[in-house]
Short mmCIF file of C-alpha atoms and ligand atoms in Angstrom, two decimals:
data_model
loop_
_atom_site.label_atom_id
_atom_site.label_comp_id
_atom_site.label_asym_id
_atom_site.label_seq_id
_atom_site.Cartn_x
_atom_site.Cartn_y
_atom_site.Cartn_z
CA UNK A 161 0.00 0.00 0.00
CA UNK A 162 1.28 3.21 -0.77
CA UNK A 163 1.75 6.00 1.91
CA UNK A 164 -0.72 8.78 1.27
CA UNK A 165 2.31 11.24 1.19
CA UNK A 166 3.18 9.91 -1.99
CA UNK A 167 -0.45 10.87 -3.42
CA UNK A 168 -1.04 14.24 -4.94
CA UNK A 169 -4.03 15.73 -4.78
CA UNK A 170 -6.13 15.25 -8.63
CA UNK A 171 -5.78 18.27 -10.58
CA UNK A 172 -6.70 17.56 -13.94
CA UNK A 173 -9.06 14.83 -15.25
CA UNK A 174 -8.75 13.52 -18.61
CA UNK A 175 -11.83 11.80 -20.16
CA UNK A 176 -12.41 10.17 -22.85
CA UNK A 177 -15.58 10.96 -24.47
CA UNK A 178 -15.09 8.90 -27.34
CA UNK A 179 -12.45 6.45 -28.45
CA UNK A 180 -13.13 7.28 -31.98
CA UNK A 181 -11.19 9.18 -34.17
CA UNK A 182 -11.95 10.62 -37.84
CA UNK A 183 -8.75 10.87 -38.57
CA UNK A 184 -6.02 8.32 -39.13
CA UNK A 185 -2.72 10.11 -38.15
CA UNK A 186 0.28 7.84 -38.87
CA UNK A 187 1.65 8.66 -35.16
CA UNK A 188 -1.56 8.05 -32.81
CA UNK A 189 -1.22 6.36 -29.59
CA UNK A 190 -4.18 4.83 -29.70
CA UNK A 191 -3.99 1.66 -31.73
CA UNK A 192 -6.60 1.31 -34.88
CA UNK A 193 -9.24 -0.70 -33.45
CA UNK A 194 -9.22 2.16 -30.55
CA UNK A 195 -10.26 4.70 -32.76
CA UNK A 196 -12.65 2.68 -34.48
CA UNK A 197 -14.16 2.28 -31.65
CA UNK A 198 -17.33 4.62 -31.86
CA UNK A 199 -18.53 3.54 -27.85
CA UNK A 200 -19.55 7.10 -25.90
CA UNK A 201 -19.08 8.09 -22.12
CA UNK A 202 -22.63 7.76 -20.92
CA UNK A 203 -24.19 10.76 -19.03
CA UNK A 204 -24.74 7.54 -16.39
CA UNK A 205 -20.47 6.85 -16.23
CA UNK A 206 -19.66 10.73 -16.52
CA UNK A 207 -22.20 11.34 -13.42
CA UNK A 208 -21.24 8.71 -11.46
CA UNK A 209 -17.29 9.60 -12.43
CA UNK A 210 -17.58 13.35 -10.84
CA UNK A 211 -19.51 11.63 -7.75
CA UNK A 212 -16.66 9.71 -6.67
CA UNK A 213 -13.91 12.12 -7.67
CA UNK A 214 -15.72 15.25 -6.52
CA UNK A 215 -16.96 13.44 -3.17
CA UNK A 216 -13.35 12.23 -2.23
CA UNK A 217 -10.58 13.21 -0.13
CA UNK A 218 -8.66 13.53 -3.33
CA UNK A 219 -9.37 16.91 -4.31
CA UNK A 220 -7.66 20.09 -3.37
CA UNK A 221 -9.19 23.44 -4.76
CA UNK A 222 -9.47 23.06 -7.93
CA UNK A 223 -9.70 20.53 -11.18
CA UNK A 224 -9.17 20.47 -15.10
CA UNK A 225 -11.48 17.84 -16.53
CA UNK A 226 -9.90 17.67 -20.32
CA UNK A 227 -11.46 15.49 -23.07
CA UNK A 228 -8.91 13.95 -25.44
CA UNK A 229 -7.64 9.95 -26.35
CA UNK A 230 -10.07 10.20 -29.46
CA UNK A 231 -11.75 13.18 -31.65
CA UNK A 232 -13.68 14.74 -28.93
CA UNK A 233 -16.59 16.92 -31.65
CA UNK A 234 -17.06 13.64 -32.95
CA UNK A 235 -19.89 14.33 -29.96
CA UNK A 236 -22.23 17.43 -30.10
CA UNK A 237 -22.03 20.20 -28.40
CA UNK A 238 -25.24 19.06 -26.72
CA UNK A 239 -23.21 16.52 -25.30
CA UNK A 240 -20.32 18.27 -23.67
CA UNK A 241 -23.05 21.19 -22.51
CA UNK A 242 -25.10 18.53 -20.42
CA UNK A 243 -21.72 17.10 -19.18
CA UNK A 244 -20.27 20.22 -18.32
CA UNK A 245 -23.71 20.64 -16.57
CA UNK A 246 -23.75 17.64 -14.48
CA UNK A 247 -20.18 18.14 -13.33
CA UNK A 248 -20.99 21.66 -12.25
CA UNK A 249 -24.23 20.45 -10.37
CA UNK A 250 -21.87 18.13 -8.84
CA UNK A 251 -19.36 20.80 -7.71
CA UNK A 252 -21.90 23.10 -6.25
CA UNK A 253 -23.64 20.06 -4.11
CA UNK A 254 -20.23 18.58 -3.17
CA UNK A 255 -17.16 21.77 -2.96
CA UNK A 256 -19.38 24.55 -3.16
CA UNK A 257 -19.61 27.04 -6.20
CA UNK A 258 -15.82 28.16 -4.70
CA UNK A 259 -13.89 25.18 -6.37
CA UNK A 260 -12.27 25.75 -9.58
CA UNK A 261 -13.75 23.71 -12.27
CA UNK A 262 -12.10 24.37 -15.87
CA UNK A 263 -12.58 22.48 -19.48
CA UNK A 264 -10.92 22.14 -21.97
CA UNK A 265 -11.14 19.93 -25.48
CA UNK A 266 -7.79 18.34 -27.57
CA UNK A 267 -9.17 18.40 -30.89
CA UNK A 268 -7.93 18.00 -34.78
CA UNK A 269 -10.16 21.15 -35.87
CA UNK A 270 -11.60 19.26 -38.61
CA UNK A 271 -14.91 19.32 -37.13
CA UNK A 272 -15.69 22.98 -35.97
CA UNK A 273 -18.26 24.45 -36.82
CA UNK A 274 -20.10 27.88 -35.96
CA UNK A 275 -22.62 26.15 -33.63
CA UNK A 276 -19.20 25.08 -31.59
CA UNK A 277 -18.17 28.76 -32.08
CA UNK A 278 -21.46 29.67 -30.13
CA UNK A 279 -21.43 27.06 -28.01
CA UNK A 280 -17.52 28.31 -27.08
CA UNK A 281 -18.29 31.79 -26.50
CA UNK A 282 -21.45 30.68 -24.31
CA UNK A 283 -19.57 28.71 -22.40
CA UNK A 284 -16.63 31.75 -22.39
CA UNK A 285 -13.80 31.54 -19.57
CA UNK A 286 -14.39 27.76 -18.09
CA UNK A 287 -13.32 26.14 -20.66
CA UNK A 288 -10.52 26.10 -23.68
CA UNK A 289 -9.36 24.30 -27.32
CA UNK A 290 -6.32 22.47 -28.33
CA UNK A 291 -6.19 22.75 -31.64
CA UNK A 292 -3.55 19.92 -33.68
CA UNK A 293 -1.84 21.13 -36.33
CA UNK A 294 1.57 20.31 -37.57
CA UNK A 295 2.14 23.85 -39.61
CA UNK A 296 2.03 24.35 -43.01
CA UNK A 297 0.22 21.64 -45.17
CA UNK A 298 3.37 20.33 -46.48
CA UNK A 299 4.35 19.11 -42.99
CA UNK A 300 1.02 18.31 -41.64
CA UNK A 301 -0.36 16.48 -44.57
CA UNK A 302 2.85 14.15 -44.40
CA UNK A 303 1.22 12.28 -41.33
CA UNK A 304 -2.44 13.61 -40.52
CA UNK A 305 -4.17 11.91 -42.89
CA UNK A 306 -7.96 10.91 -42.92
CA UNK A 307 -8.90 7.27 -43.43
CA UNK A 308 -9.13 7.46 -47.11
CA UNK A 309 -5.93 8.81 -46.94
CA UNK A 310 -6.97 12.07 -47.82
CA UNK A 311 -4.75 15.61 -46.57
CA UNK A 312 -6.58 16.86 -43.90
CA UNK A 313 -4.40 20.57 -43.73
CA UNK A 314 -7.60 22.57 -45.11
CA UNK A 315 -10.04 21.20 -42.91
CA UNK A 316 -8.07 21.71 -39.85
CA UNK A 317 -7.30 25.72 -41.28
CA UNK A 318 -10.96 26.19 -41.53
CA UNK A 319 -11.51 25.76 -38.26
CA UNK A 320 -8.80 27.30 -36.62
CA UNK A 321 -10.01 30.15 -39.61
CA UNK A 322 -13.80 30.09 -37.86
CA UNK A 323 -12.52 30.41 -34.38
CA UNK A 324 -10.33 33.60 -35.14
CA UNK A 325 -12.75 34.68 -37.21
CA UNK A 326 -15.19 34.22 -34.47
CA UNK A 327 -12.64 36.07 -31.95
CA UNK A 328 -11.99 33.17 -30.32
CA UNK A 329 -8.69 31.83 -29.10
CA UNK A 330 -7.13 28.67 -28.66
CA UNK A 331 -4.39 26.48 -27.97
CA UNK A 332 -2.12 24.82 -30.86
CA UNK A 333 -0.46 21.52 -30.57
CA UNK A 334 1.89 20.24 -33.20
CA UNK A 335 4.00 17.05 -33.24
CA UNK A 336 7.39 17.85 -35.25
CA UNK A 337 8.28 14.82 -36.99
CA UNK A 338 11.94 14.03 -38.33
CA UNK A 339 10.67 15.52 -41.78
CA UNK A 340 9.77 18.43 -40.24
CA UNK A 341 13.41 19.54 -38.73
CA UNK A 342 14.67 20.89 -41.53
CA UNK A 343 11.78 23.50 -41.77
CA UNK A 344 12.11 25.50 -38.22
CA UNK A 345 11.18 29.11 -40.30
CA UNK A 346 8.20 27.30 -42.63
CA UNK A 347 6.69 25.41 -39.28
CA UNK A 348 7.33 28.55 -35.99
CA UNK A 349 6.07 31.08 -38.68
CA UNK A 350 3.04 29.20 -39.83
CA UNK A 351 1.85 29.25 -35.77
CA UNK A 352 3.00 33.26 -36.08
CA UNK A 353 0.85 34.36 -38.86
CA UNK A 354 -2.08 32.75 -36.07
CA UNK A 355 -0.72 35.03 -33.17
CA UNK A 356 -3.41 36.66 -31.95
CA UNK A 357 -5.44 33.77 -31.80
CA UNK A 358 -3.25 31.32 -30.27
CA UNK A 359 -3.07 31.59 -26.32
CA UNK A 360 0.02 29.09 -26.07
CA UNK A 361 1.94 27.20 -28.70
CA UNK A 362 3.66 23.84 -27.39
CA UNK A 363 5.13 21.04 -29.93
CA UNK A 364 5.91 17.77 -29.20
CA UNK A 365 8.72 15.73 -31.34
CA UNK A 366 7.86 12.46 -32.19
CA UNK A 367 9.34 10.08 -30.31
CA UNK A 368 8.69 6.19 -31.31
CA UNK A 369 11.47 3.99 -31.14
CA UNK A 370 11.84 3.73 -34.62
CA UNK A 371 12.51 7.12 -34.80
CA UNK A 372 15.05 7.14 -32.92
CA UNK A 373 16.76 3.91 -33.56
CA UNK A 374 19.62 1.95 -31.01
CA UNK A 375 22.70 2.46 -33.42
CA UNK A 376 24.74 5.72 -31.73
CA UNK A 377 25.39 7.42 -35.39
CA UNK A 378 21.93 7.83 -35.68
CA UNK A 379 21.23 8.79 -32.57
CA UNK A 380 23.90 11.50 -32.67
CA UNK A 381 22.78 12.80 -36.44
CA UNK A 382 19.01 12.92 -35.30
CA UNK A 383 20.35 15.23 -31.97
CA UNK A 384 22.45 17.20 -34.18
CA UNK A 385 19.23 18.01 -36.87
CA UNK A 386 17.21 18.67 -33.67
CA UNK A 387 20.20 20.81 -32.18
CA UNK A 388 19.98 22.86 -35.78
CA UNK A 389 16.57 23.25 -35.36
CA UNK A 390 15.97 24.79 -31.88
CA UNK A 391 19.19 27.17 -32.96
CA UNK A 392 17.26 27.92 -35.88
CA UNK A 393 13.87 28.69 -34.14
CA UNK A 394 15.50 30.33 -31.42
CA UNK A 395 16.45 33.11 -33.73
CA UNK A 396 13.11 33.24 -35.29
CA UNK A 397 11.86 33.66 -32.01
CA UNK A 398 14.34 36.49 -31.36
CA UNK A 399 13.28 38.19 -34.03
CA UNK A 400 9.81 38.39 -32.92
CA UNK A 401 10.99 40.26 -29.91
CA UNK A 402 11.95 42.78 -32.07
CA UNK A 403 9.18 42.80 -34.55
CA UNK A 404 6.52 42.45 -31.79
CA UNK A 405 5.13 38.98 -32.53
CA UNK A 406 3.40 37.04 -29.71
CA UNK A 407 3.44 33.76 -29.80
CA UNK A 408 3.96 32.08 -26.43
CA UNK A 409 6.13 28.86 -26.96
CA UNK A 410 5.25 26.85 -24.01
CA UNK A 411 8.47 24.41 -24.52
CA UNK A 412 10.68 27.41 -24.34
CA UNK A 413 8.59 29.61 -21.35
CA UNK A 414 8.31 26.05 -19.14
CA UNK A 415 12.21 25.47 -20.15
CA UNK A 416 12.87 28.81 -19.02
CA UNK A 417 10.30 28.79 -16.18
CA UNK A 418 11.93 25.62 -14.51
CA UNK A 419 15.21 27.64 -14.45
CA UNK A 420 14.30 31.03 -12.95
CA UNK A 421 11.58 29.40 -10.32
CA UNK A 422 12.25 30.39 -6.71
CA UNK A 423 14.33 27.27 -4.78
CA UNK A 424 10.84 25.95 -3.25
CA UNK A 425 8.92 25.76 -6.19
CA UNK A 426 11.68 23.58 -7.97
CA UNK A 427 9.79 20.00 -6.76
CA UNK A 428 6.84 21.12 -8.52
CA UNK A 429 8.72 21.00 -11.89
CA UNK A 430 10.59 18.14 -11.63
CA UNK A 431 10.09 14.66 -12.79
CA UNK A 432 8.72 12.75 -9.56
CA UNK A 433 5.97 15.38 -8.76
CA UNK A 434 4.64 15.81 -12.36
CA UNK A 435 3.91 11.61 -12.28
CA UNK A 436 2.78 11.32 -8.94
CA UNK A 437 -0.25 9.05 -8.46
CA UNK A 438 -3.61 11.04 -8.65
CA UNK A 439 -2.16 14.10 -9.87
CA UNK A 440 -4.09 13.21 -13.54
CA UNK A 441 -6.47 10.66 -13.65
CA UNK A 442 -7.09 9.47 -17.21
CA UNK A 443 -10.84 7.90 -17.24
CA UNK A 444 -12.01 5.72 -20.24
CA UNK A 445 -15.38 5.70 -21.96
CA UNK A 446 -16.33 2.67 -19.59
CA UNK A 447 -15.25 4.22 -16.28
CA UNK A 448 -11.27 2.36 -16.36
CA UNK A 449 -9.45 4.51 -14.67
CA UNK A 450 -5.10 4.75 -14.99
CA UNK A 451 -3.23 7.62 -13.44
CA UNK A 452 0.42 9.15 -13.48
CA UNK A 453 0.59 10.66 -17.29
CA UNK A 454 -2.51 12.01 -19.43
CA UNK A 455 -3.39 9.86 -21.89
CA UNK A 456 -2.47 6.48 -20.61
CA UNK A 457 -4.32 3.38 -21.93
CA UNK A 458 -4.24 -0.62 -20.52
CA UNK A 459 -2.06 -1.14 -23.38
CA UNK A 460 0.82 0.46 -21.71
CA UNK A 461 3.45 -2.15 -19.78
CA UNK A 462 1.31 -5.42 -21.35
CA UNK A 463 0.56 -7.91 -18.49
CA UNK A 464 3.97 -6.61 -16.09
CA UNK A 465 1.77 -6.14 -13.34
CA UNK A 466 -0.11 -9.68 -13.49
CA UNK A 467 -3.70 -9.00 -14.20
CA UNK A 468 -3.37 -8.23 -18.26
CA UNK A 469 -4.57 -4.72 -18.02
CA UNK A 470 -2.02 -2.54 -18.00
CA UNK A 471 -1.47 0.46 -16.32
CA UNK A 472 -5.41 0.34 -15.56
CA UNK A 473 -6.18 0.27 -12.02
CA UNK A 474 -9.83 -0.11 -11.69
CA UNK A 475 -13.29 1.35 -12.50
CA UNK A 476 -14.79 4.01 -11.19
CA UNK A 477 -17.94 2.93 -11.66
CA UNK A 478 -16.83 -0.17 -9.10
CA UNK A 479 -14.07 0.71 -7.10
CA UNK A 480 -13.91 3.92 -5.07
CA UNK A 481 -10.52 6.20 -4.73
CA UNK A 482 -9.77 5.08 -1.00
CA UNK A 483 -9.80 1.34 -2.37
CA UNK A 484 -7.29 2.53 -5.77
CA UNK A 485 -5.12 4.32 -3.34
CA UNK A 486 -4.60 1.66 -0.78
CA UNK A 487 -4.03 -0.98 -3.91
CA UNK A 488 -0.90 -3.21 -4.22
CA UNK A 489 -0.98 -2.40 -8.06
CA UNK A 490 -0.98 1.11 -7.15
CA UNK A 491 1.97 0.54 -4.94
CA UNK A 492 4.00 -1.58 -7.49
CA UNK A 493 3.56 1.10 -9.98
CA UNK A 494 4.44 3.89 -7.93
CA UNK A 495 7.61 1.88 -6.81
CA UNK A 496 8.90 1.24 -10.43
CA UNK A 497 8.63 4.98 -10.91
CA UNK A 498 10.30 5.99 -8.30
CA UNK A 499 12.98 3.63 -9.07
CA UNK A 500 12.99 5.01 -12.25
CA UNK A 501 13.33 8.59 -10.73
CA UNK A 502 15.86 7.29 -8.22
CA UNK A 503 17.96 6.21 -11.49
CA UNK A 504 17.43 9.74 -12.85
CA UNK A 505 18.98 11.77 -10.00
CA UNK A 506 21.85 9.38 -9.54
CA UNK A 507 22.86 8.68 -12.53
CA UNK A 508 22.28 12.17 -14.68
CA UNK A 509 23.22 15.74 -14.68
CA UNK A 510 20.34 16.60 -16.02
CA UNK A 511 17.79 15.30 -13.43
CA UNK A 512 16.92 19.25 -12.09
CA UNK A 513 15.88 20.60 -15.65
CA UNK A 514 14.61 17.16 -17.11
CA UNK A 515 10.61 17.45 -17.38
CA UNK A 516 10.50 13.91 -17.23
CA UNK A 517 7.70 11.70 -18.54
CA UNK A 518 9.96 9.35 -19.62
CA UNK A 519 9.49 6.02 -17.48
CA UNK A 520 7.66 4.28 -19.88
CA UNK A 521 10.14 4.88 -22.90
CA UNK A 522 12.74 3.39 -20.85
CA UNK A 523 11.01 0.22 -19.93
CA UNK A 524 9.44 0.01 -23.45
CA UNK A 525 13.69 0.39 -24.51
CA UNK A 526 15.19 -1.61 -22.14
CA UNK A 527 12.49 -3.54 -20.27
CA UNK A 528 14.15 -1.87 -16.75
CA UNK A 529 12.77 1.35 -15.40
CA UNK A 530 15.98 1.87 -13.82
CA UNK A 531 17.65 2.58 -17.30
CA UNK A 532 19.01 6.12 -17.66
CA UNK A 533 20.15 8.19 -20.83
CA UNK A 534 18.45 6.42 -23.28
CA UNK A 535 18.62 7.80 -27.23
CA UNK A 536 15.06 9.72 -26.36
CA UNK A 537 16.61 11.40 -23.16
CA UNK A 538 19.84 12.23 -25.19
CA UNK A 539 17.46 13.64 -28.21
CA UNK A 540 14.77 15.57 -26.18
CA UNK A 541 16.17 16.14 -22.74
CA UNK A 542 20.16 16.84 -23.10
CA UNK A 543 19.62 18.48 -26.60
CA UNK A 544 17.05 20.44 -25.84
CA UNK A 545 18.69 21.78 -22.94
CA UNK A 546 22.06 22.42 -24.01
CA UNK A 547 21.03 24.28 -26.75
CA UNK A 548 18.57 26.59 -24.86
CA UNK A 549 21.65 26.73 -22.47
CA UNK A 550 24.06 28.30 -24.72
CA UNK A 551 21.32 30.35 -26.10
CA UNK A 552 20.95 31.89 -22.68
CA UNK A 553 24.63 31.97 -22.39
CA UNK A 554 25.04 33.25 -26.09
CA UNK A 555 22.98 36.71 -25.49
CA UNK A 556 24.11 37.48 -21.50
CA UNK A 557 27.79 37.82 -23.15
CA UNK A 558 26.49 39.95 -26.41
CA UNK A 559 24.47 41.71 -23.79
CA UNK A 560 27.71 42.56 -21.66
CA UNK A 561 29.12 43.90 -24.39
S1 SF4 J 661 17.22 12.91 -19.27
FE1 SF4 J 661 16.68 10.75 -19.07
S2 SF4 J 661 18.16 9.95 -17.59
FE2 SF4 J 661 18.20 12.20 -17.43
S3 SF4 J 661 16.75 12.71 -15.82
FE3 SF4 J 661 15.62 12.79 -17.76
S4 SF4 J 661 14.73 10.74 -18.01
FE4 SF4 J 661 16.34 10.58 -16.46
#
């Protein structure tokens, strides 16, 4: 059983509304038959969700319930407005109308319309878009593809086009692939041109194993493109100090953010408190509930933990919070992270700047959570950093000057 120091309380809830995607990206998590899968969260499920999350000790002061794993306006508006509704109801009778309750939806933009315009600006401050795009079409219609293999660039444009054009703003999400690192100008200044509509800009590269292969010459030449590429957007992004762009690039402000934080905020930033158990909660359409990331599935870790279902560690519809804390699963999983943590601030320098999130690549690599500086942490962790480093380091001296 795992000590209830070592639970956070839940701040963000993701659900997922719907499995079902109608697109076919060619880097999804979610395997095919997933997002197939056209099964719906039930007002019934959502409902009795919120009671036992809401109701529990488990809460602090506030909560981000965020629908994603799966096109989310592949469900009416109707739908979210009635959810959004219960869990509100459910605040008010259970926190009082004091507790923070924010929404938010991880979409591909291909379904917006200007009844989710209205519905947006009725709704107004509680809740938010994601909107995935990979930049220009040339970049994005290299992966996010529809199931007839069609480009889906113009669709998504069209509604991130509606939103600004109904003054509303959003959030953009793009996953650079390797095809995409010799384009930094062509894929920052496609986000630019959508400045005053975007509230925060964050890309992700792609990071499946066979993108990063095992032999060390690749691994170096891949770190070396990405290297060029953060130089290369760094000065864009210089620039638009000067020319008065604002975009917000949320890899670079939480980069620099982690740095600059007072002493006794560090812990919040580093690796061990953004996976602790409870801090996300990721619920399925059925009420199967997994915690530590957003976004994980019973896929994850195959049957490691003896009962075939993953990272999964009950339903809420069954089991209540007290029961998921106090389970030996729980416990097991929490010990192979920390073990993977433990591993981390032995073994690497870069331990106090390193975001983590990167247990699971390790023991999908080497089948050991305890294995450190693997090609991803080399690629997205030491790379990244160093090159933001110099960059800092780079204009203090011109500045001295
Ligand atoms: S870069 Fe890799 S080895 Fe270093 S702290 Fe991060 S996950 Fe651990």
């Amino acid at each position: 059983m795992l000590a209830e120091r070592k639970i956070a309380p839940i701040e963000m809830v993701v659900l997922q509304g719907t499995p079902f995607c109608n697109l076919n990206c060619s880097y999804c998590y979610l395997g095919e038959a997933t997002r197939r899968n056209t099964a719906t969260m039930q007002p019934d499920v959502l409902k009795a969700i919120f009671e036992r999350i809401l109701g529990s000790r488990y809460i602090d002061r506030a909560l981000r319930v965020s629908w994603h794993s799966g096109e989310p306006m592949v469900l009416k508006p109707s739908y979210y407005r009635e959810a959004i509704g219960t869990i509100l109801e459910l605040r008010d009778a259970l926190c009082g109308p004091d507790f923070g309750i924010s929404f938010d939806l991880q979409t591909n933009g291909t379904l917006i319309t200007q009844e989710w315009c209205d519905f947006l600006k009725e709704l107004g401050d509680i809740i938010s878009i994601g909107i995935s795009c990979d930049g220009p079409a040339f970049l994005h219609d290299a992966h996010r593809l529809s199931w007839t293999h069609k480009p889906t660039h113009q669709r998504t444009l069209a509604g991130m086009e509606l939103m600004r054009r109904n003054g509303l703003r959003f959030d953009a999400i793009a996953v650079l692939s390797r095809d995409g690192l010799a384009h930094p100008e062509a894929f920052v200044n496609f986000f630019a041109q959508y400045a005053d509509s975007i509230r925060d800009f964050h890309f992700n590269l792609h990071d499946e194993l066979d993108v990063v292969s095992m032999d060390p010459g690749s691994v170096d030449a891949f770190a070396a493109q990405y290297g060029d590429f953060l130089r290369r957007m760094l000065a864009v992004y210089a620039r638009w100090g000067i020319d008065g762009t604002r975009l917000s690039i949320r890899n670079f402000a939480s980069f620099y953010e982690r740095i600059f934080s007072a002493e006794a905020d560090k812990p919040r930033y580093d690796a061990r408190s953004m996976s602790m158990p409870f801090r996300t909660l990721n619920v399925m359409t059925n009420g199967d509930v997994s915690t530590f990331y957003a976004g994980l599935t019973g896929d994850e870790c195959g049957d490691l933990y003896g009962d075939g279902r993953g990272l999964l560690l009950g339903n809420l519809l069954s089991d209540d919070l007290d029961a998921i804390a106090g389970s030996g699963k729980l416990a097991r999983i929490a010990a192979d992270f920390e073990a993977s943590h433990a591993a981390c601030e032995h073994d690497c320098e870069y331990f106090d700047l390193c975001a983590g999130g990167y247990n699971l690549v390790k023991f999908r690599r080497y089948a050991d959570f305890t294995a450190t500086r693997t090609p991803e942490c080399f690629v997205h962790v030491q790379t990244f950093t160093d090159t933001l480093l110099d960059d800092m380091n780079r204009n203090a001296r011109s500045s001295a000057v």
